[in-house]
Amino acid sequence: MHYTTEQGYGPLPFDPFKAIVAPRPIGWISTLNKDGVPNLGPYSFFSAISSRPNMIGFTSDTLKHSARNAMESGEFVFNLSTVDLLHEMNKSSEEVEDGVNEFELAGLEAAPSRVVKPPRVAAAVAALECKTTFSQALLDLDGKETGGYQIIGQVVATYIDDRLIKDGRFDTAAARPLGRCGYRDYAGVESVFELLRPTDPGKVIR
Ligand SMILES: Cc1cc2nc3c(=O)[nH]c(=O)nc-3n(C[C@H](O)[C@H](O)[C@H](O)COP(=O)(O)O)c2cc1C
């Protein structure tokens, strides 16, 4: 099949977009609201966007609490969402009023961050403290606002549970990060493999 956006999803009953762009890492974002109450929510329209310096970004369909707090306070924390915390992550996606502490709602302990004010999820094996560098309303092809917002932040501190460090490297497979796929599907990354680049030193080019 092959269809244009004007034709909806072609013959399909549901849009396969999120199943095609998959798996997506989940930005489990903690922020503080204007009264200092911690907020927590998962965002799979999320990615690392730069390593010079380290920067990450997430997109909110509307101006949800995480996006607004990250824009207003200028700070947010990425918590690594893993298979072990699947249900807590899901619980924190509940749409509740501003001012509800979603750490408590999800039964999670908060731990202080090093540089920014929003706490991290104590049980998450890695977290990236960020300062917001840029935010924008999303525009469509006609230049019309979609209602969505993209937030970008620069990493100012990194937390890693020391048990996940092996030979000086973060052990991604042992952390078992969650990936969001389409529909209600998820993937758990439980194994990785190495592939050297053609230009890597010592690489034999065949
Ligand atoms: C795995 C997962 C990924 C999600 N990704 C997004 C996303 O990328 N953008 C979005 O607007 N909502 C997303 N949601 C829904 C939000 O998490 C949900 O609306 C939540 O209540 C937002 O919380 P907040 O208002 O406290 O920020 C996702 C939900 C789940 C379970």
PDB file of C-alpha atoms and ligand atoms in Angstrom:
ATOM      1  CA  MET A   1       0.000   0.000   0.000  1.00  0.00           C
ATOM      2  CA  HIS A   2       1.038   3.581  -0.493  1.00  0.00           C
ATOM      3  CA  TYR A   3      -1.182   6.503   0.412  1.00  0.00           C
ATOM      4  CA  THR A   4      -1.079  10.264   0.735  1.00  0.00           C
ATOM      5  CA  THR A   5      -2.009  12.039   3.935  1.00  0.00           C
ATOM      6  CA  GLU A   6      -5.109  13.365   2.168  1.00  0.00           C
ATOM      7  CA  GLN A   7      -6.284   9.738   1.947  1.00  0.00           C
ATOM      8  CA  GLY A   8      -6.224   9.259   5.730  1.00  0.00           C
ATOM      9  CA  TYR A   9      -4.595   5.916   6.618  1.00  0.00           C
ATOM     10  CA  GLY A  10      -5.372   4.307   3.261  1.00  0.00           C
ATOM     11  CA  PRO A  11      -7.154   1.007   3.944  1.00  0.00           C
ATOM     12  CA  LEU A  12      -5.922   0.823   7.562  1.00  0.00           C
ATOM     13  CA  PRO A  13      -8.293   1.276  10.509  1.00  0.00           C
ATOM     14  CA  PHE A  14      -5.646   3.096  12.624  1.00  0.00           C
ATOM     15  CA  ASP A  15      -2.736   5.394  11.815  1.00  0.00           C
ATOM     16  CA  PRO A  16       0.449   3.250  11.714  1.00  0.00           C
ATOM     17  CA  PHE A  17       2.707   6.322  12.159  1.00  0.00           C
ATOM     18  CA  LYS A  18       3.758   5.593  15.750  1.00  0.00           C
ATOM     19  CA  ALA A  19       4.280   1.887  14.975  1.00  0.00           C
ATOM     20  CA  ILE A  20       6.595   2.824  12.096  1.00  0.00           C
ATOM     21  CA  VAL A  21       8.669   5.378  14.002  1.00  0.00           C
ATOM     22  CA  ALA A  22       9.408   2.851  16.731  1.00  0.00           C
ATOM     23  CA  PRO A  23      10.708   2.076  19.240  1.00  0.00           C
ATOM     24  CA  ARG A  24      10.890   5.582  20.673  1.00  0.00           C
ATOM     25  CA  PRO A  25      12.677   6.249  23.960  1.00  0.00           C
ATOM     26  CA  ILE A  26      10.386   7.584  26.648  1.00  0.00           C
ATOM     27  CA  GLY A  27      11.265  10.909  28.224  1.00  0.00           C
ATOM     28  CA  TRP A  28       9.911  10.508  31.732  1.00  0.00           C
ATOM     29  CA  ILE A  29       9.891  14.182  32.595  1.00  0.00           C
ATOM     30  CA  SER A  30       9.905  15.644  36.100  1.00  0.00           C
ATOM     31  CA  THR A  31       9.283  19.339  36.674  1.00  0.00           C
ATOM     32  CA  LEU A  32       8.052  21.700  39.382  1.00  0.00           C
ATOM     33  CA  ASN A  33       4.892  23.746  38.938  1.00  0.00           C
ATOM     34  CA  LYS A  34       4.790  27.434  39.904  1.00  0.00           C
ATOM     35  CA  ASP A  35       3.961  26.494  43.523  1.00  0.00           C
ATOM     36  CA  GLY A  36       6.893  24.082  43.680  1.00  0.00           C
ATOM     37  CA  VAL A  37       4.781  20.880  43.486  1.00  0.00           C
ATOM     38  CA  PRO A  38       6.582  18.032  41.651  1.00  0.00           C
ATOM     39  CA  ASN A  39       5.039  16.840  38.384  1.00  0.00           C
ATOM     40  CA  LEU A  40       5.916  13.693  36.463  1.00  0.00           C
ATOM     41  CA  GLY A  41       4.797  12.492  33.030  1.00  0.00           C
ATOM     42  CA  PRO A  42       5.982  10.212  30.182  1.00  0.00           C
ATOM     43  CA  TYR A  43       6.612  11.622  26.695  1.00  0.00           C
ATOM     44  CA  SER A  44       7.540   9.343  23.791  1.00  0.00           C
ATOM     45  CA  PHE A  45       7.759  12.170  21.297  1.00  0.00           C
ATOM     46  CA  PHE A  46      11.182  12.474  22.780  1.00  0.00           C
ATOM     47  CA  SER A  47      14.774  12.149  21.668  1.00  0.00           C
ATOM     48  CA  ALA A  48      18.381  13.105  22.240  1.00  0.00           C
ATOM     49  CA  ILE A  49      19.039  15.831  19.691  1.00  0.00           C
ATOM     50  CA  SER A  50      22.689  16.812  20.228  1.00  0.00           C
ATOM     51  CA  SER A  51      25.832  15.590  21.972  1.00  0.00           C
ATOM     52  CA  ARG A  52      27.799  18.835  21.490  1.00  0.00           C
ATOM     53  CA  PRO A  53      26.578  19.788  24.065  1.00  0.00           C
ATOM     54  CA  ASN A  54      24.218  17.061  25.309  1.00  0.00           C
ATOM     55  CA  MET A  55      20.660  18.201  24.548  1.00  0.00           C
ATOM     56  CA  ILE A  56      17.283  16.467  24.616  1.00  0.00           C
ATOM     57  CA  GLY A  57      13.796  17.441  23.484  1.00  0.00           C
ATOM     58  CA  PHE A  58      10.197  16.380  23.954  1.00  0.00           C
ATOM     59  CA  THR A  59       6.898  17.363  22.379  1.00  0.00           C
ATOM     60  CA  SER A  60       3.582  17.818  24.122  1.00  0.00           C
ATOM     61  CA  ASP A  61       0.368  17.429  22.059  1.00  0.00           C
ATOM     62  CA  THR A  62      -1.085  20.405  23.935  1.00  0.00           C
ATOM     63  CA  LEU A  63       0.412  22.643  26.606  1.00  0.00           C
ATOM     64  CA  LYS A  64       0.459  19.855  29.219  1.00  0.00           C
ATOM     65  CA  HIS A  65       1.899  20.366  32.718  1.00  0.00           C
ATOM     66  CA  SER A  66       5.416  19.094  31.922  1.00  0.00           C
ATOM     67  CA  ALA A  67       5.760  21.393  28.919  1.00  0.00           C
ATOM     68  CA  ARG A  68       4.353  24.432  30.686  1.00  0.00           C
ATOM     69  CA  ASN A  69       6.497  23.865  33.793  1.00  0.00           C
ATOM     70  CA  ALA A  70       9.658  23.343  31.722  1.00  0.00           C
ATOM     71  CA  MET A  71       8.935  26.578  29.839  1.00  0.00           C
ATOM     72  CA  GLU A  72       7.992  28.644  32.901  1.00  0.00           C
ATOM     73  CA  SER A  73      10.625  27.387  35.343  1.00  0.00           C
ATOM     74  CA  GLY A  74      13.346  26.776  32.732  1.00  0.00           C
ATOM     75  CA  GLU A  75      14.190  23.365  34.183  1.00  0.00           C
ATOM     76  CA  PHE A  76      13.260  19.707  33.767  1.00  0.00           C
ATOM     77  CA  VAL A  77      14.690  16.258  34.451  1.00  0.00           C
ATOM     78  CA  PHE A  78      14.699  13.234  32.144  1.00  0.00           C
ATOM     79  CA  ASN A  79      14.305   9.994  34.100  1.00  0.00           C
ATOM     80  CA  LEU A  80      15.167   6.749  32.333  1.00  0.00           C
ATOM     81  CA  SER A  81      12.040   4.660  31.940  1.00  0.00           C
ATOM     82  CA  THR A  82      12.826   0.962  32.245  1.00  0.00           C
ATOM     83  CA  VAL A  83      10.971  -2.375  32.233  1.00  0.00           C
ATOM     84  CA  ASP A  84      11.239  -2.494  36.047  1.00  0.00           C
ATOM     85  CA  LEU A  85       9.271   0.782  36.327  1.00  0.00           C
ATOM     86  CA  LEU A  86       6.733   0.090  33.567  1.00  0.00           C
ATOM     87  CA  HIS A  87       3.640   0.346  35.772  1.00  0.00           C
ATOM     88  CA  GLU A  88       4.830   3.412  37.687  1.00  0.00           C
ATOM     89  CA  MET A  89       5.588   5.150  34.361  1.00  0.00           C
ATOM     90  CA  ASN A  90       2.125   4.252  33.067  1.00  0.00           C
ATOM     91  CA  LYS A  91       0.433   5.439  36.273  1.00  0.00           C
ATOM     92  CA  SER A  92       2.212   8.797  35.974  1.00  0.00           C
ATOM     93  CA  SER A  93       0.538   9.341  32.574  1.00  0.00           C
ATOM     94  CA  GLU A  94      -2.847   9.764  34.266  1.00  0.00           C
ATOM     95  CA  GLU A  95      -4.286  13.161  33.346  1.00  0.00           C
ATOM     96  CA  VAL A  96      -4.738  14.845  36.713  1.00  0.00           C
ATOM     97  CA  GLU A  97      -5.102  18.481  37.768  1.00  0.00           C
ATOM     98  CA  ASP A  98      -2.106  20.759  38.079  1.00  0.00           C
ATOM     99  CA  GLY A  99      -0.792  20.576  41.640  1.00  0.00           C
ATOM    100  CA  VAL A 100      -1.228  16.812  42.071  1.00  0.00           C
ATOM    101  CA  ASN A 101       2.134  15.310  43.061  1.00  0.00           C
ATOM    102  CA  GLU A 102       2.522  12.548  40.444  1.00  0.00           C
ATOM    103  CA  PHE A 103       5.486  10.987  42.277  1.00  0.00           C
ATOM    104  CA  GLU A 104       3.078  10.208  45.125  1.00  0.00           C
ATOM    105  CA  LEU A 105       0.321   9.193  42.678  1.00  0.00           C
ATOM    106  CA  ALA A 106       2.654   6.627  41.081  1.00  0.00           C
ATOM    107  CA  GLY A 107       4.053   5.452  44.428  1.00  0.00           C
ATOM    108  CA  LEU A 108       7.540   6.740  43.628  1.00  0.00           C
ATOM    109  CA  GLU A 109      10.180   8.287  45.869  1.00  0.00           C
ATOM    110  CA  ALA A 110      11.742  11.540  44.702  1.00  0.00           C
ATOM    111  CA  ALA A 111      15.465  12.201  45.087  1.00  0.00           C
ATOM    112  CA  PRO A 112      17.078  15.664  44.977  1.00  0.00           C
ATOM    113  CA  SER A 113      18.780  16.768  41.783  1.00  0.00           C
ATOM    114  CA  ARG A 114      22.313  18.196  41.835  1.00  0.00           C
ATOM    115  CA  VAL A 115      21.853  21.412  39.801  1.00  0.00           C
ATOM    116  CA  VAL A 116      18.150  21.944  39.029  1.00  0.00           C
ATOM    117  CA  LYS A 117      15.184  22.192  41.399  1.00  0.00           C
ATOM    118  CA  PRO A 118      12.881  19.426  40.041  1.00  0.00           C
ATOM    119  CA  PRO A 119      13.661  16.101  41.752  1.00  0.00           C
ATOM    120  CA  ARG A 120      14.519  12.897  39.910  1.00  0.00           C
ATOM    121  CA  VAL A 121      12.763   9.526  40.269  1.00  0.00           C
ATOM    122  CA  ALA A 122      14.881   7.845  42.966  1.00  0.00           C
ATOM    123  CA  ALA A 123      14.305   4.344  41.505  1.00  0.00           C
ATOM    124  CA  ALA A 124      15.277   5.334  37.942  1.00  0.00           C
ATOM    125  CA  VAL A 125      18.782   4.052  37.173  1.00  0.00           C
ATOM    126  CA  ALA A 126      19.704   7.185  35.205  1.00  0.00           C
ATOM    127  CA  ALA A 127      18.535  10.777  35.018  1.00  0.00           C
ATOM    128  CA  LEU A 128      19.566  13.875  33.083  1.00  0.00           C
ATOM    129  CA  GLU A 129      19.061  17.269  34.696  1.00  0.00           C
ATOM    130  CA  CYS A 130      18.281  19.893  32.048  1.00  0.00           C
ATOM    131  CA  LYS A 131      17.884  23.620  31.676  1.00  0.00           C
ATOM    132  CA  THR A 132      15.396  24.648  28.999  1.00  0.00           C
ATOM    133  CA  THR A 133      17.149  26.354  26.089  1.00  0.00           C
ATOM    134  CA  PHE A 134      14.333  26.622  23.568  1.00  0.00           C
ATOM    135  CA  SER A 135      10.611  26.058  23.201  1.00  0.00           C
ATOM    136  CA  GLN A 136       8.247  26.630  20.347  1.00  0.00           C
ATOM    137  CA  ALA A 137       4.653  26.138  19.288  1.00  0.00           C
ATOM    138  CA  LEU A 138       4.470  23.612  16.430  1.00  0.00           C
ATOM    139  CA  LEU A 139       3.255  24.913  13.091  1.00  0.00           C
ATOM    140  CA  ASP A 140       1.766  22.875  10.243  1.00  0.00           C
ATOM    141  CA  LEU A 141       2.336  23.318   6.516  1.00  0.00           C
ATOM    142  CA  ASP A 142      -0.077  26.254   6.444  1.00  0.00           C
ATOM    143  CA  GLY A 143       1.811  27.975   9.239  1.00  0.00           C
ATOM    144  CA  LYS A 144      -1.117  27.278  11.585  1.00  0.00           C
ATOM    145  CA  GLU A 145      -0.405  26.347  15.227  1.00  0.00           C
ATOM    146  CA  THR A 146      -1.114  22.633  15.819  1.00  0.00           C
ATOM    147  CA  GLY A 147      -1.553  23.134  19.580  1.00  0.00           C
ATOM    148  CA  GLY A 148       1.641  21.142  20.224  1.00  0.00           C
ATOM    149  CA  TYR A 149       4.805  22.445  21.868  1.00  0.00           C
ATOM    150  CA  GLN A 150       8.400  21.315  21.576  1.00  0.00           C
ATOM    151  CA  ILE A 151      10.739  21.818  24.517  1.00  0.00           C
ATOM    152  CA  ILE A 152      14.510  21.499  24.261  1.00  0.00           C
ATOM    153  CA  GLY A 153      16.944  21.405  27.150  1.00  0.00           C
ATOM    154  CA  GLN A 154      20.672  21.193  27.719  1.00  0.00           C
ATOM    155  CA  VAL A 155      21.972  18.582  30.151  1.00  0.00           C
ATOM    156  CA  VAL A 156      23.630  20.164  33.191  1.00  0.00           C
ATOM    157  CA  ALA A 157      24.034  17.059  35.386  1.00  0.00           C
ATOM    158  CA  THR A 158      23.872  13.289  34.899  1.00  0.00           C
ATOM    159  CA  TYR A 159      22.871  10.719  37.530  1.00  0.00           C
ATOM    160  CA  ILE A 160      23.716   7.030  37.070  1.00  0.00           C
ATOM    161  CA  ASP A 161      23.163   4.213  39.549  1.00  0.00           C
ATOM    162  CA  ASP A 162      26.746   2.900  39.974  1.00  0.00           C
ATOM    163  CA  ARG A 163      25.505  -0.702  39.631  1.00  0.00           C
ATOM    164  CA  LEU A 164      24.834   0.018  35.960  1.00  0.00           C
ATOM    165  CA  ILE A 165      28.454   0.983  35.237  1.00  0.00           C
ATOM    166  CA  LYS A 166      30.518  -1.922  33.788  1.00  0.00           C
ATOM    167  CA  ASP A 167      34.128  -1.331  32.695  1.00  0.00           C
ATOM    168  CA  GLY A 168      33.527   2.419  32.645  1.00  0.00           C
ATOM    169  CA  ARG A 169      30.441   2.183  30.411  1.00  0.00           C
ATOM    170  CA  PHE A 170      26.719   2.528  31.086  1.00  0.00           C
ATOM    171  CA  ASP A 171      25.256  -0.969  30.627  1.00  0.00           C
ATOM    172  CA  THR A 172      22.154  -0.244  28.522  1.00  0.00           C
ATOM    173  CA  ALA A 173      21.061  -3.890  28.247  1.00  0.00           C
ATOM    174  CA  ALA A 174      21.215  -4.361  32.030  1.00  0.00           C
ATOM    175  CA  ALA A 175      19.137  -1.177  32.515  1.00  0.00           C
ATOM    176  CA  ARG A 176      16.426  -2.575  30.200  1.00  0.00           C
ATOM    177  CA  PRO A 177      15.113   0.748  28.809  1.00  0.00           C
ATOM    178  CA  LEU A 178      11.531   0.860  27.595  1.00  0.00           C
ATOM    179  CA  GLY A 179      10.738   1.773  24.014  1.00  0.00           C
ATOM    180  CA  ARG A 180       7.300   2.994  22.979  1.00  0.00           C
ATOM    181  CA  CYS A 181       5.925   1.446  19.792  1.00  0.00           C
ATOM    182  CA  GLY A 182       2.529   1.981  18.152  1.00  0.00           C
ATOM    183  CA  TYR A 183      -0.956   1.265  19.500  1.00  0.00           C
ATOM    184  CA  ARG A 184      -0.479   0.046  23.108  1.00  0.00           C
ATOM    185  CA  ASP A 185       2.806  -1.733  22.337  1.00  0.00           C
ATOM    186  CA  TYR A 186       6.144  -1.391  24.089  1.00  0.00           C
ATOM    187  CA  ALA A 187       9.585  -2.920  23.630  1.00  0.00           C
ATOM    188  CA  GLY A 188      12.144  -3.649  26.320  1.00  0.00           C
ATOM    189  CA  VAL A 189      15.780  -3.377  25.216  1.00  0.00           C
ATOM    190  CA  GLU A 190      17.441  -6.430  26.782  1.00  0.00           C
ATOM    191  CA  SER A 191      20.403  -6.987  24.444  1.00  0.00           C
ATOM    192  CA  VAL A 192      22.711  -4.845  22.362  1.00  0.00           C
ATOM    193  CA  PHE A 193      25.406  -5.600  19.770  1.00  0.00           C
ATOM    194  CA  GLU A 194      28.477  -3.684  18.708  1.00  0.00           C
ATOM    195  CA  LEU A 195      29.242  -2.547  15.155  1.00  0.00           C
ATOM    196  CA  LEU A 196      32.386  -0.539  14.495  1.00  0.00           C
ATOM    197  CA  ARG A 197      32.333   2.276  11.970  1.00  0.00           C
ATOM    198  CA  PRO A 198      34.372   1.833   8.767  1.00  0.00           C
ATOM    199  CA  THR A 199      36.726   4.592   9.902  1.00  0.00           C
ATOM    200  CA  ASP A 200      37.217   3.320  13.461  1.00  0.00           C
ATOM    201  CA  PRO A 201      40.901   2.712  14.335  1.00  0.00           C
ATOM    202  CA  GLY A 202      41.837  -0.968  14.016  1.00  0.00           C
ATOM    203  CA  LYS A 203      38.802  -1.772  11.885  1.00  0.00           C
ATOM    204  CA  VAL A 204      39.650  -4.155   9.066  1.00  0.00           C
ATOM    205  CA  ILE A 205      37.898  -2.971   5.870  1.00  0.00           C
ATOM    206  CA  ARG A 206      36.862  -5.891   3.660  1.00  0.00           C
TER     207      ARG A 206
HETATM  208  C1  LIG B   1       4.340   5.857  27.184  1.00  0.00           C
HETATM  209  C2  LIG B   1       3.608   7.156  27.032  1.00  0.00           C
HETATM  210  C3  LIG B   1       4.096   8.123  26.192  1.00  0.00           C
HETATM  211  C4  LIG B   1       3.436   9.351  26.034  1.00  0.00           C
HETATM  212  N1  LIG B   1       3.939  10.279  25.172  1.00  0.00           N
HETATM  213  C5  LIG B   1       3.327  11.472  25.046  1.00  0.00           C
HETATM  214  C6  LIG B   1       3.877  12.456  24.161  1.00  0.00           C
HETATM  215  O1  LIG B   1       4.914  12.255  23.510  1.00  0.00           O
HETATM  216  N2  LIG B   1       3.231  13.645  24.046  1.00  0.00           N
HETATM  217  C7  LIG B   1       2.085  13.914  24.777  1.00  0.00           C
HETATM  218  O2  LIG B   1       1.544  15.022  24.657  1.00  0.00           O
HETATM  219  N3  LIG B   1       1.559  12.988  25.616  1.00  0.00           N
HETATM  220  C8  LIG B   1       2.156  11.797  25.778  1.00  0.00           C
HETATM  221  N4  LIG B   1       1.636  10.865  26.638  1.00  0.00           N
HETATM  222  C9  LIG B   1       0.478  11.220  27.473  1.00  0.00           C
HETATM  223  C10 LIG B   1       0.940  12.039  28.698  1.00  0.00           C
HETATM  224  O3  LIG B   1       1.876  11.308  29.474  1.00  0.00           O
HETATM  225  C11 LIG B   1      -0.276  12.370  29.587  1.00  0.00           C
HETATM  226  O4  LIG B   1      -1.125  13.249  28.878  1.00  0.00           O
HETATM  227  C12 LIG B   1       0.116  12.968  30.934  1.00  0.00           C
HETATM  228  O5  LIG B   1      -1.017  13.156  31.728  1.00  0.00           O
HETATM  229  C13 LIG B   1       0.848  14.280  30.806  1.00  0.00           C
HETATM  230  O6  LIG B   1       1.264  14.668  32.080  1.00  0.00           O
HETATM  231  P1  LIG B   1       1.552  16.145  32.511  1.00  0.00           P
HETATM  232  O7  LIG B   1       0.348  17.001  32.122  1.00  0.00           O
HETATM  233  O8  LIG B   1       1.735  16.039  33.992  1.00  0.00           O
HETATM  234  O9  LIG B   1       2.796  16.586  31.804  1.00  0.00           O
HETATM  235  C14 LIG B   1       2.253   9.618  26.778  1.00  0.00           C
HETATM  236  C15 LIG B   1       1.739   8.619  27.642  1.00  0.00           C
HETATM  237  C16 LIG B   1       2.407   7.399  27.757  1.00  0.00           C
HETATM  238  C17 LIG B   1       1.870   6.335  28.689  1.00  0.00           C
END
